[in-house]
Amino acid sequence: MTKKVLFVCLGNICRSPAAEGVFLHLIEQRQLTDQFLVDSAGTGGWHVGNPADQRMQAAARRRGIHLPSRARQLELGDLESFDHILAMDQDNLHNVNSMVKEFGPRSTANIRLMLSHARRADTLEVPDPYYGGDLGFERVLDLLEDACAGLIEDLLASGTKR
Ligand code: 4NP
């Protein structure tokens, strides 16, 4: 069965589109594309309709990774239509969990911090690169390459247990 995975950050123009692009890249390499439906969203709506930040796109492109995302805002319906929601930081997680409270029992997604799936990371949060320099975007990709690989492993392993 298709696993539906949603990556969430604040603006949906830097971290979660990068997570989406890295995840898509890795499942394509592993020939797992047909096993997943992948999307990203922001808890805020300021950038709705915009492509990923140019700096984020450029950093990803240097690694051969395409970011197809157009920003959209997280909706209550996402909490039941996705199986897994991965928040980039604690603020994002808090905001998603507030929506879970509002939606009540209809919320069925498994919600976690993205870096809880990382193997090498020394932090649980993907830092917001928006107001920083180029190194911040590289750091985001380093963390997400680790966490996306771990997430794929974890989702495949949980699928075999059922
Ligand atoms: P993101 O980064 O949450 O990783 O997409 C941000 C993008 C825009 C803003 C903040 C964070 N902003 O304040 O506009």
PDB file of N, CA and C and ligand atoms in Angstrom, residues 8-17 42 46-47 53 55-56 88-89 92 126-131 140, ligand 1:
ATOM      1  N   VAL A   8       6.617  19.073   6.995  1.00  0.00           N
ATOM      2  CA  VAL A   8       6.044  20.363   7.417  1.00  0.00           C
ATOM      3  C   VAL A   8       7.118  21.257   8.035  1.00  0.00           C
ATOM      4  N   CYS A   9       7.142  22.532   7.591  1.00  0.00           N
ATOM      5  CA  CYS A   9       7.960  23.547   8.260  1.00  0.00           C
ATOM      6  C   CYS A   9       7.099  24.797   8.424  1.00  0.00           C
ATOM      7  N   LEU A  10       7.749  25.953   8.580  1.00  0.00           N
ATOM      8  CA  LEU A  10       6.977  27.179   8.807  1.00  0.00           C
ATOM      9  C   LEU A  10       6.467  27.773   7.487  1.00  0.00           C
ATOM     10  N   GLY A  11       7.390  28.063   6.580  1.00  0.00           N
ATOM     11  CA  GLY A  11       7.014  28.789   5.366  1.00  0.00           C
ATOM     12  C   GLY A  11       6.754  27.922   4.149  1.00  0.00           C
ATOM     13  N   ASN A  12       7.186  26.662   4.201  1.00  0.00           N
ATOM     14  CA  ASN A  12       7.121  25.726   3.068  1.00  0.00           C
ATOM     15  C   ASN A  12       7.870  26.256   1.838  1.00  0.00           C
ATOM     16  N   ILE A  13       8.958  26.997   2.101  1.00  0.00           N
ATOM     17  CA  ILE A  13       9.814  27.388   0.964  1.00  0.00           C
ATOM     18  C   ILE A  13      11.272  26.966   1.156  1.00  0.00           C
ATOM     19  N   CYS A  14      11.649  26.535   2.360  1.00  0.00           N
ATOM     20  CA  CYS A  14      13.050  26.110   2.557  1.00  0.00           C
ATOM     21  C   CYS A  14      13.140  24.649   3.005  1.00  0.00           C
ATOM     22  N   ARG A  15      12.880  24.396   4.295  1.00  0.00           N
ATOM     23  CA  ARG A  15      13.184  23.072   4.856  1.00  0.00           C
ATOM     24  C   ARG A  15      12.275  21.968   4.352  1.00  0.00           C
ATOM     25  N   SER A  16      10.944  22.170   4.387  1.00  0.00           N
ATOM     26  CA  SER A  16      10.069  21.049   3.989  1.00  0.00           C
ATOM     27  C   SER A  16      10.103  20.771   2.481  1.00  0.00           C
ATOM     28  N   PRO A  17      10.244  21.785   1.611  1.00  0.00           N
ATOM     29  CA  PRO A  17      10.442  21.444   0.195  1.00  0.00           C
ATOM     30  C   PRO A  17      11.756  20.701  -0.028  1.00  0.00           C
ATOM     31  N   GLY A  42       3.383  24.238   4.815  1.00  0.00           N
ATOM     32  CA  GLY A  42       3.862  25.139   5.865  1.00  0.00           C
ATOM     33  C   GLY A  42       2.761  25.406   6.872  1.00  0.00           C
ATOM     34  N   TRP A  46       2.259  32.656   4.344  1.00  0.00           N
ATOM     35  CA  TRP A  46       2.794  33.851   3.657  1.00  0.00           C
ATOM     36  C   TRP A  46       3.294  33.568   2.252  1.00  0.00           C
ATOM     37  N   HIS A  47       3.754  32.383   1.991  1.00  0.00           N
ATOM     38  CA  HIS A  47       4.439  32.121   0.717  1.00  0.00           C
ATOM     39  C   HIS A  47       3.629  31.215  -0.214  1.00  0.00           C
ATOM     40  N   ASP A  53      12.565  28.558  -2.071  1.00  0.00           N
ATOM     41  CA  ASP A  53      13.531  29.661  -2.033  1.00  0.00           C
ATOM     42  C   ASP A  53      14.694  29.376  -2.994  1.00  0.00           C
ATOM     43  N   ARG A  55      17.778  30.096  -2.941  1.00  0.00           N
ATOM     44  CA  ARG A  55      19.013  29.632  -2.295  1.00  0.00           C
ATOM     45  C   ARG A  55      18.911  28.140  -1.961  1.00  0.00           C
ATOM     46  N   MET A  56      17.705  27.732  -1.523  1.00  0.00           N
ATOM     47  CA  MET A  56      17.479  26.324  -1.198  1.00  0.00           C
ATOM     48  C   MET A  56      17.537  25.491  -2.476  1.00  0.00           C
ATOM     49  N   MET A  88       9.745  19.829  11.021  1.00  0.00           N
ATOM     50  CA  MET A  88      11.180  20.163  10.964  1.00  0.00           C
ATOM     51  C   MET A  88      11.722  20.652  12.299  1.00  0.00           C
ATOM     52  N   ASP A  89      10.894  21.310  13.123  1.00  0.00           N
ATOM     53  CA  ASP A  89      11.382  21.747  14.433  1.00  0.00           C
ATOM     54  C   ASP A  89      10.255  21.680  15.467  1.00  0.00           C
ATOM     55  N   ASN A  92       7.160  23.870  14.807  1.00  0.00           N
ATOM     56  CA  ASN A  92       6.287  23.268  13.783  1.00  0.00           C
ATOM     57  C   ASN A  92       5.482  22.132  14.397  1.00  0.00           C
ATOM     58  N   VAL A 126      15.745  20.798  12.567  1.00  0.00           N
ATOM     59  CA  VAL A 126      16.373  21.321  11.354  1.00  0.00           C
ATOM     60  C   VAL A 126      16.315  22.840  11.470  1.00  0.00           C
ATOM     61  N   PRO A 127      17.477  23.527  11.591  1.00  0.00           N
ATOM     62  CA  PRO A 127      17.449  24.970  11.825  1.00  0.00           C
ATOM     63  C   PRO A 127      16.895  25.733  10.620  1.00  0.00           C
ATOM     64  N   ASP A 128      16.127  26.784  10.917  1.00  0.00           N
ATOM     65  CA  ASP A 128      15.545  27.616   9.868  1.00  0.00           C
ATOM     66  C   ASP A 128      16.670  28.395   9.176  1.00  0.00           C
ATOM     67  N   PRO A 129      16.878  28.176   7.857  1.00  0.00           N
ATOM     68  CA  PRO A 129      18.010  28.818   7.170  1.00  0.00           C
ATOM     69  C   PRO A 129      17.654  30.185   6.573  1.00  0.00           C
ATOM     70  N   TYR A 130      16.398  30.606   6.698  1.00  0.00           N
ATOM     71  CA  TYR A 130      15.858  31.712   5.887  1.00  0.00           C
ATOM     72  C   TYR A 130      16.645  33.009   6.035  1.00  0.00           C
ATOM     73  N   TYR A 131      17.028  33.352   7.281  1.00  0.00           N
ATOM     74  CA  TYR A 131      17.689  34.642   7.499  1.00  0.00           C
ATOM     75  C   TYR A 131      19.204  34.523   7.585  1.00  0.00           C
ATOM     76  N   VAL A 140      21.058  22.266   6.273  1.00  0.00           N
ATOM     77  CA  VAL A 140      19.712  21.697   6.135  1.00  0.00           C
ATOM     78  C   VAL A 140      19.768  20.428   5.288  1.00  0.00           C
TER      79      VAL A 140
HETATM   80  P1  4NP B   1      10.973  27.384   6.091  1.00  0.00           P
HETATM   81  O1  4NP B   1      11.771  28.771   6.225  1.00  0.00           O
HETATM   82  O2  4NP B   1      10.025  27.318   7.272  1.00  0.00           O
HETATM   83  O3  4NP B   1      12.064  26.380   6.181  1.00  0.00           O
HETATM   84  O4  4NP B   1      10.276  27.420   4.773  1.00  0.00           O
HETATM   85  C1  4NP B   1      11.131  30.009   6.356  1.00  0.00           C
HETATM   86  C2  4NP B   1      10.685  30.659   5.231  1.00  0.00           C
HETATM   87  C3  4NP B   1      10.094  31.909   5.353  1.00  0.00           C
HETATM   88  C4  4NP B   1       9.933  32.466   6.601  1.00  0.00           C
HETATM   89  C5  4NP B   1      10.372  31.808   7.730  1.00  0.00           C
HETATM   90  C6  4NP B   1      10.961  30.568   7.601  1.00  0.00           C
HETATM   91  N1  4NP B   1       9.353  33.756   6.733  1.00  0.00           N
HETATM   92  O5  4NP B   1       9.319  34.265   7.839  1.00  0.00           O
HETATM   93  O6  4NP B   1       8.886  34.291   5.729  1.00  0.00           O
END
